[in-house]
PDB file of C-alpha atoms in Angstrom:
ATOM      1  CA  UNK A1241     -12.675  15.847  -5.369  1.00 67.00           C
ATOM      2  CA  UNK A1242      -9.796  14.160  -3.536  1.00 92.00           C
ATOM      3  CA  UNK A1243      -7.060  13.555  -6.307  1.00 93.00           C
ATOM      4  CA  UNK A1244      -4.168  11.209  -6.284  1.00 94.00           C
ATOM      5  CA  UNK A1245      -1.237  11.492  -8.978  1.00 93.00           C
ATOM      6  CA  UNK A1246       0.718   8.822 -10.573  1.00 94.00           C
ATOM      7  CA  UNK A1247       4.048  10.128 -11.579  1.00 92.00           C
ATOM      8  CA  UNK A1248       5.765   9.229 -14.840  1.00 92.00           C
ATOM      9  CA  UNK A1249       9.428  10.387 -15.850  1.00 88.00           C
ATOM     10  CA  UNK A1250       8.388  10.078 -19.575  1.00 89.00           C
ATOM     11  CA  UNK A1251       5.555  11.689 -21.540  1.00 90.00           C
ATOM     12  CA  UNK A1252       5.055   8.583 -23.822  1.00 93.00           C
ATOM     13  CA  UNK A1253       4.595   6.272 -20.701  1.00 94.00           C
ATOM     14  CA  UNK A1254       2.074   8.722 -19.233  1.00 94.00           C
ATOM     15  CA  UNK A1255       0.170   8.721 -22.241  1.00 96.00           C
ATOM     16  CA  UNK A1256       0.104   5.118 -22.587  1.00 95.00           C
ATOM     17  CA  UNK A1257      -0.986   4.712 -18.942  1.00 96.00           C
ATOM     18  CA  UNK A1258      -3.667   7.317 -19.534  1.00 96.00           C
ATOM     19  CA  UNK A1259      -5.059   5.096 -22.624  1.00 96.00           C
ATOM     20  CA  UNK A1260      -4.697   1.978 -20.621  1.00 96.00           C
ATOM     21  CA  UNK A1261      -6.819   3.497 -17.724  1.00 96.00           C
ATOM     22  CA  UNK A1262      -9.410   5.090 -20.136  1.00 97.00           C
ATOM     23  CA  UNK A1263     -10.062   1.599 -21.561  1.00 96.00           C
ATOM     24  CA  UNK A1264     -11.291   0.308 -18.027  1.00 96.00           C
ATOM     25  CA  UNK A1265     -13.375   3.368 -17.482  1.00 96.00           C
ATOM     26  CA  UNK A1266     -10.812   5.741 -15.455  1.00 96.00           C
ATOM     27  CA  UNK A1267     -10.411   9.266 -16.584  1.00 96.00           C
ATOM     28  CA  UNK A1268      -7.429  11.256 -15.819  1.00 95.00           C
ATOM     29  CA  UNK A1269      -5.297  14.308 -17.037  1.00 96.00           C
ATOM     30  CA  UNK A1270      -1.727  14.626 -17.516  1.00 95.00           C
ATOM     31  CA  UNK A1271      -0.168  17.593 -16.168  1.00 94.00           C
ATOM     32  CA  UNK A1272       3.616  18.304 -16.868  1.00 90.00           C
ATOM     33  CA  UNK A1273       5.530  19.622 -13.954  1.00 86.00           C
ATOM     34  CA  UNK A1274       9.274  21.127 -14.144  1.00 80.00           C
ATOM     35  CA  UNK A1275      11.492  19.996 -11.649  1.00 70.00           C
ATOM     36  CA  UNK A1276      14.970  21.561 -10.425  1.00 63.00           C
ATOM     37  CA  UNK A1277      18.295  21.121 -12.217  1.00 63.00           C
ATOM     38  CA  UNK A1278      18.455  17.513 -11.575  1.00 63.00           C
ATOM     39  CA  UNK A1279      17.564  14.742 -14.299  1.00 60.00           C
ATOM     40  CA  UNK A1280      14.970  14.286 -15.441  1.00 61.00           C
ATOM     41  CA  UNK A1281      14.078  18.001 -15.490  1.00 76.00           C
ATOM     42  CA  UNK A1282      10.191  17.201 -16.030  1.00 84.00           C
ATOM     43  CA  UNK A1283       7.787  14.797 -14.495  1.00 88.00           C
ATOM     44  CA  UNK A1284       4.422  14.010 -15.907  1.00 92.00           C
ATOM     45  CA  UNK A1285       1.606  13.633 -13.304  1.00 93.00           C
ATOM     46  CA  UNK A1286      -1.585  11.529 -14.094  1.00 94.00           C
ATOM     47  CA  UNK A1287      -3.967  12.963 -11.847  1.00 95.00           C
ATOM     48  CA  UNK A1288      -6.955  10.788 -10.995  1.00 96.00           C
ATOM     49  CA  UNK A1289      -9.942  10.608  -8.608  1.00 95.00           C
ATOM     50  CA  UNK A1290      -8.614   9.321  -5.484  1.00 94.00           C
ATOM     51  CA  UNK A1291     -11.603   6.556  -5.383  1.00 95.00           C
ATOM     52  CA  UNK A1292     -10.051   5.038  -8.425  1.00 96.00           C
ATOM     53  CA  UNK A1293      -6.385   4.500  -6.890  1.00 94.00           C
ATOM     54  CA  UNK A1294      -6.757   0.884  -6.170  1.00 95.00           C
ATOM     55  CA  UNK A1295      -8.156  -0.067  -9.569  1.00 96.00           C
ATOM     56  CA  UNK A1296      -5.786   2.111 -11.415  1.00 96.00           C
ATOM     57  CA  UNK A1297      -2.721   0.758  -9.286  1.00 95.00           C
ATOM     58  CA  UNK A1298      -3.857  -2.793  -9.977  1.00 95.00           C
ATOM     59  CA  UNK A1299      -4.287  -2.200 -13.591  1.00 94.00           C
ATOM     60  CA  UNK A1300      -0.776  -0.217 -14.252  1.00 94.00           C
ATOM     61  CA  UNK A1301       0.888  -2.711 -12.098  1.00 94.00           C
ATOM     62  CA  UNK A1302      -0.323  -5.714 -14.179  1.00 92.00           C
ATOM     63  CA  UNK A1303       1.394  -4.186 -17.094  1.00 88.00           C
ATOM     64  CA  UNK A1304       4.532  -3.428 -15.077  1.00 86.00           C
ATOM     65  CA  UNK A1305       4.584   0.616 -15.608  1.00 86.00           C
ATOM     66  CA  UNK A1306       7.389   2.583 -13.450  1.00 86.00           C
ATOM     67  CA  UNK A1307       5.732   5.085 -11.391  1.00 89.00           C
ATOM     68  CA  UNK A1308       5.620   6.862  -8.045  1.00 87.00           C
ATOM     69  CA  UNK A1309       2.507   8.203  -6.385  1.00 89.00           C
ATOM     70  CA  UNK A1310       1.520  11.184  -4.830  1.00 84.00           C
ATOM     71  CA  UNK A1311      -1.484  11.540  -2.652  1.00 75.00           C
TER      72      UNK A1311
END
């Protein structure tokens, strides 16, 4: 399975995005990743199946979530 990750800088925002996507049928998993000594020291990757990328991006953009995408 090819995956894509939405990167969030807050656990609360990542959880909210995951719940929002689950409401429209997209399953994902949040993985905490530690970064170097710069702030923020952790990021939260919401990993999804790559086939759901467009639908998930459209949904998150409609609620103005702030994220980066790792493909």
